[in-house]
mmCIF file of C-alpha atoms and ligand atoms in Angstrom:
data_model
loop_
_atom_site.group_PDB
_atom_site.id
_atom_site.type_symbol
_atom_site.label_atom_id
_atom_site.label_comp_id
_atom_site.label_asym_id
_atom_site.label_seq_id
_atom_site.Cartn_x
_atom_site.Cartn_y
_atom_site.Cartn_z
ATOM 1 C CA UNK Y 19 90.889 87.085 103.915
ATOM 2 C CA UNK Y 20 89.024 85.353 100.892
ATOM 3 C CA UNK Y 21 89.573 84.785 97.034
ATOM 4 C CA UNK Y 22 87.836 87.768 95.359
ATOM 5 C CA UNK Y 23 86.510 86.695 91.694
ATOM 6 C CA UNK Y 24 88.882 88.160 88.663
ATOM 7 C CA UNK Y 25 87.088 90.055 86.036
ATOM 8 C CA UNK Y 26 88.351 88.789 82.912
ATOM 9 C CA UNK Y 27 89.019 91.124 79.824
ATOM 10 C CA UNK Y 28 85.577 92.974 78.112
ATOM 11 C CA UNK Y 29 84.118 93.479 81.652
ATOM 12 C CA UNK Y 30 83.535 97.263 81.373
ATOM 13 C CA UNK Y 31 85.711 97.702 85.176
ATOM 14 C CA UNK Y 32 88.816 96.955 83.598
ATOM 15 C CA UNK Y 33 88.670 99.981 81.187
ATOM 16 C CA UNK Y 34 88.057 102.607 83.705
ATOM 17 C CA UNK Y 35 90.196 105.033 85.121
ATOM 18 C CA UNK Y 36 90.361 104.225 89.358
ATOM 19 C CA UNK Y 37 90.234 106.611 92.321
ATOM 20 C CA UNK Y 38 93.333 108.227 94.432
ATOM 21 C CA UNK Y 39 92.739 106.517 97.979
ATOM 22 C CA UNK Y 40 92.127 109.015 100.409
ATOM 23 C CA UNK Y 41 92.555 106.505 103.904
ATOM 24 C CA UNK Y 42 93.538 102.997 104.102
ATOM 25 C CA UNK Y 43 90.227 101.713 106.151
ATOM 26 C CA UNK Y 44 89.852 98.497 107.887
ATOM 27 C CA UNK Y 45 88.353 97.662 104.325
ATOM 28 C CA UNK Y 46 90.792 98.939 102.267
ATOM 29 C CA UNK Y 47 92.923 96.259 104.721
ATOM 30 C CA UNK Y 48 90.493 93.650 103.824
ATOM 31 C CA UNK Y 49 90.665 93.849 99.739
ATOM 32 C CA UNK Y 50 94.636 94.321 100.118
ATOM 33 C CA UNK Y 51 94.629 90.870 102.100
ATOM 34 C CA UNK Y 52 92.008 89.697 99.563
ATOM 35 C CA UNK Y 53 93.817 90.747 96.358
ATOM 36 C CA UNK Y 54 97.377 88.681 97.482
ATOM 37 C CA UNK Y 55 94.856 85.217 98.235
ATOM 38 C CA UNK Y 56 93.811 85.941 94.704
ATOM 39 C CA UNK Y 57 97.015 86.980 93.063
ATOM 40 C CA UNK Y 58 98.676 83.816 95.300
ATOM 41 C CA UNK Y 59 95.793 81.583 94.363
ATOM 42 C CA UNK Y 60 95.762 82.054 90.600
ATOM 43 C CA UNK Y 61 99.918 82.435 90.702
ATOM 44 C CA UNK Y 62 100.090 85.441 89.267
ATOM 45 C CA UNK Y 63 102.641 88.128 89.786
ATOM 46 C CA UNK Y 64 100.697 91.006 90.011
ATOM 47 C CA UNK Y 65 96.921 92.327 90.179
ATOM 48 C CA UNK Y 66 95.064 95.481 90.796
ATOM 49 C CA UNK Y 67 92.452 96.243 92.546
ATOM 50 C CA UNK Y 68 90.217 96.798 89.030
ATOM 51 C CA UNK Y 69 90.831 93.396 88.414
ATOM 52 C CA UNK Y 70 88.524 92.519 90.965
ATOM 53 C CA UNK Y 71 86.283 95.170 90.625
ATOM 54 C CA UNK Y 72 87.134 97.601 93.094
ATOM 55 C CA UNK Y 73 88.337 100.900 91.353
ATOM 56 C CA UNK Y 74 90.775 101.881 93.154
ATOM 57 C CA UNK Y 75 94.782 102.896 93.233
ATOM 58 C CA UNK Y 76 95.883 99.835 94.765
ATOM 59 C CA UNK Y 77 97.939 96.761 93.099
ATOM 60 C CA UNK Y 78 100.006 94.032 94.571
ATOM 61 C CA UNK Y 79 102.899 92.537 93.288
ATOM 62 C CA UNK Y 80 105.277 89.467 93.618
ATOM 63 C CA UNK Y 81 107.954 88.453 91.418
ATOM 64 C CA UNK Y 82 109.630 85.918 93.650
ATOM 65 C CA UNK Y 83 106.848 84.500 95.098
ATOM 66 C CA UNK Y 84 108.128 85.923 99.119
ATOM 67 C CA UNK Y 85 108.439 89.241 98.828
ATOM 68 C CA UNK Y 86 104.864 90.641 98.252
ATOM 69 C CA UNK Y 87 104.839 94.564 97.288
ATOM 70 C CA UNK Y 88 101.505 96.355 97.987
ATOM 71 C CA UNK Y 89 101.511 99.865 96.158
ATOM 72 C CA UNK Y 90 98.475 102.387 96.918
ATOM 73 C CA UNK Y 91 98.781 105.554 94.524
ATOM 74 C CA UNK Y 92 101.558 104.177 92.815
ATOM 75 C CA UNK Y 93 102.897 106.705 90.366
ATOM 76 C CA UNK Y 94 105.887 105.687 88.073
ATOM 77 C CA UNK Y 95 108.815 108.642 88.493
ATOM 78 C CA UNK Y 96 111.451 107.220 85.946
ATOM 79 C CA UNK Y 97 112.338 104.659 83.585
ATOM 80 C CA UNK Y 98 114.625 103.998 81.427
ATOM 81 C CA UNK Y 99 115.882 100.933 78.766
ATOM 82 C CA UNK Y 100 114.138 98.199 77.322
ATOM 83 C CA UNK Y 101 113.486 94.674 77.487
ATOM 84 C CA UNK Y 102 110.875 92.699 74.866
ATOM 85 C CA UNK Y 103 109.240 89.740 76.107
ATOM 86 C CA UNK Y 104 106.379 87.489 76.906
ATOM 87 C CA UNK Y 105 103.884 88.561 79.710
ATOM 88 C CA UNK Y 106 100.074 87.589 80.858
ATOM 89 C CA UNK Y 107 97.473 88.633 82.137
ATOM 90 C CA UNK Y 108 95.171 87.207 84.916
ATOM 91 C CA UNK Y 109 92.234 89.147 83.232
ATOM 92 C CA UNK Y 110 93.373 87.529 79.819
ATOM 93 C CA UNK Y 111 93.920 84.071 80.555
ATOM 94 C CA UNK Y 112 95.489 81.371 78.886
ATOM 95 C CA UNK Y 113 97.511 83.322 76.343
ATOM 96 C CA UNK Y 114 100.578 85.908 76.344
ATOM 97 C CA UNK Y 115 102.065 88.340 74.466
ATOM 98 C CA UNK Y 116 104.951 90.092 73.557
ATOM 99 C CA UNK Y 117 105.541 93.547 74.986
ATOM 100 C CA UNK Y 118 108.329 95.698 74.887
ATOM 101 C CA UNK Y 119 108.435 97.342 78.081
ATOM 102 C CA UNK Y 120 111.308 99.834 80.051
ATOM 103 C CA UNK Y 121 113.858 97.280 81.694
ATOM 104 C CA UNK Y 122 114.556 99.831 84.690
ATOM 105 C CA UNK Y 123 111.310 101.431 86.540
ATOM 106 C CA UNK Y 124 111.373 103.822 89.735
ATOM 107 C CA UNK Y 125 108.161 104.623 91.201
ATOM 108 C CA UNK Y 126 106.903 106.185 94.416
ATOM 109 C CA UNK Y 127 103.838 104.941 96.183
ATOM 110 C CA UNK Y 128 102.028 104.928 99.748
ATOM 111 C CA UNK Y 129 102.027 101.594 101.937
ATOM 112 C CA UNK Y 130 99.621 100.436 103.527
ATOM 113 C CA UNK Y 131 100.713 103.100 106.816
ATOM 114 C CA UNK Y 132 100.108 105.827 103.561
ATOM 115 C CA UNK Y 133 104.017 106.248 104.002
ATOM 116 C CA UNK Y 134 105.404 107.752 100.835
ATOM 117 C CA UNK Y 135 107.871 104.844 99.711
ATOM 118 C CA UNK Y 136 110.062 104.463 96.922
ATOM 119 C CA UNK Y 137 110.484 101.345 94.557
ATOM 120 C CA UNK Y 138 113.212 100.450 91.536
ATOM 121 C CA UNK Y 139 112.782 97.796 89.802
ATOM 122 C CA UNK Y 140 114.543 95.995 86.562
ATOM 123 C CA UNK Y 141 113.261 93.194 84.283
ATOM 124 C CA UNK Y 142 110.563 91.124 85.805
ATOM 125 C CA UNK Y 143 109.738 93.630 88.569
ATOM 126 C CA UNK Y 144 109.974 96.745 86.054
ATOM 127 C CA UNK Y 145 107.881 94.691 83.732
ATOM 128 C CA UNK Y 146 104.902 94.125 86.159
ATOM 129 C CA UNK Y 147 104.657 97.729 88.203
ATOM 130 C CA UNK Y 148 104.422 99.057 84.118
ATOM 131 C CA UNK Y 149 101.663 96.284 83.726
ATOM 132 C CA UNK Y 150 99.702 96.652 86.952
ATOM 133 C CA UNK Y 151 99.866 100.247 86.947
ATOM 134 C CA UNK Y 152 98.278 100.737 83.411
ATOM 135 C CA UNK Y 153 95.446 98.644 84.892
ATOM 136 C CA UNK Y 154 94.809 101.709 87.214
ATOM 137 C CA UNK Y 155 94.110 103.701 84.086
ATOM 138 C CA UNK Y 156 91.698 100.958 82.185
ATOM 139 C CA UNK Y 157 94.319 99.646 80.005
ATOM 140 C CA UNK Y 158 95.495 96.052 79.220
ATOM 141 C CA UNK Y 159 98.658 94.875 77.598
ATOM 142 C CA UNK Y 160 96.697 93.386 74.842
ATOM 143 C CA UNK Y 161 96.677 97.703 73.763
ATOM 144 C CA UNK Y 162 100.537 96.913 73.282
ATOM 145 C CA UNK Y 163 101.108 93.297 71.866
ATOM 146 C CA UNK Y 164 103.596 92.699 69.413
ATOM 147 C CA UNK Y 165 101.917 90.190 66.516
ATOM 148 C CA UNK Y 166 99.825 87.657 68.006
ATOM 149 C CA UNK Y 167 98.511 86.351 71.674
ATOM 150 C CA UNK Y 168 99.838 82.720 71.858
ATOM 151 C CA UNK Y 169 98.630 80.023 73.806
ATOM 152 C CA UNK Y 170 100.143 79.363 77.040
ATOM 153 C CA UNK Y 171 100.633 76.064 76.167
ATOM 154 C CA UNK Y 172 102.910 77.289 73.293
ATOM 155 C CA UNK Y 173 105.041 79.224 75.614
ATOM 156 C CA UNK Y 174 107.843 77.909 77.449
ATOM 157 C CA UNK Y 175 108.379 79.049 81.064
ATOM 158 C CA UNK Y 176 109.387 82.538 80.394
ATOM 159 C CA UNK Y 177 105.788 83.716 80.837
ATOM 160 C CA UNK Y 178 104.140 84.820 83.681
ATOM 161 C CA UNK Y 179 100.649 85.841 84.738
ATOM 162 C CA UNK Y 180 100.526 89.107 85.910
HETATM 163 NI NI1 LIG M 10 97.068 92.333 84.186
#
């Protein structure tokens, strides 16, 4: 496994829409290993695969920091409430923004066995499969910020990279 370099906002990858994956392939193995280092590395809570330049349907996500969640075809079935808060971006770093986002998610997926699985998630969790799985379709939260980006630095501890 290795670090994989994250494209960073205005690189024309991150606005496309990605591929369905037909077969998880030993290298399909590889960039899933290779997107946690990076996610880990840069301790973020999510990326997808655009964000290092592979377009396809595959993101990875940790909220706790244990319990990583790879999703390949992830499609979101239901959701439901909302929560407004600060979130990041590991293609946009530095700076957050506010988003108002669904505070209860449900979404189906494949693992990496291409097993259909199932996945709820509230606050945190619903807040970063909405994130990571509008990356799959070339769009960034930046689309959806309420006011202004604010420096990290401004930010207490409720933010976090995704
Ligand atoms: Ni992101």
């Amino acid at each position: 496994m290795a670090l994989r370099q994250i494209r960073i906002q205005g690189d024309p990858v991150l606005e496309k829409v990605c591929k369905e994956v037909k077969e998880v392939t030993p290298r399909t193995l590889e960039l899933i290993g290779d997107m946690l280092d990076t996610m880990y590395e840069a301790n973020g809570v999510g990326l997808a695969a655009p964000q290092v330049g592979i377009l396809k349907r595959i993101v990875v996500i940790d909220v706790t920091g244990e319990d990583p969640i790879v999703m390949i075809n992830p499609k979101l079935v239901e959701s439901s409430g909302e929560q407004t808060g600060y979130e990041g971006c590991l293609s946009v770093p530095g700076v957050s923004g506010k988003v108002t986002r669904p505070d209860y998610v449900k979404a189906v997926y494949c693992n990496e066995q291409m097993e259909l699985k199932e996945i709820e998630g509230t606050e945190l969790l619903a807040r970063a499969i909405c994130h990571e799985l509008e990356h799959l379709d070339g769009h960034m939260y930046t689309e959806k910020v309420i006011g202004e980006l604010v420096d990290n630095s401004e930010l207490k501890e409720e933010s976090e990279p995704e």
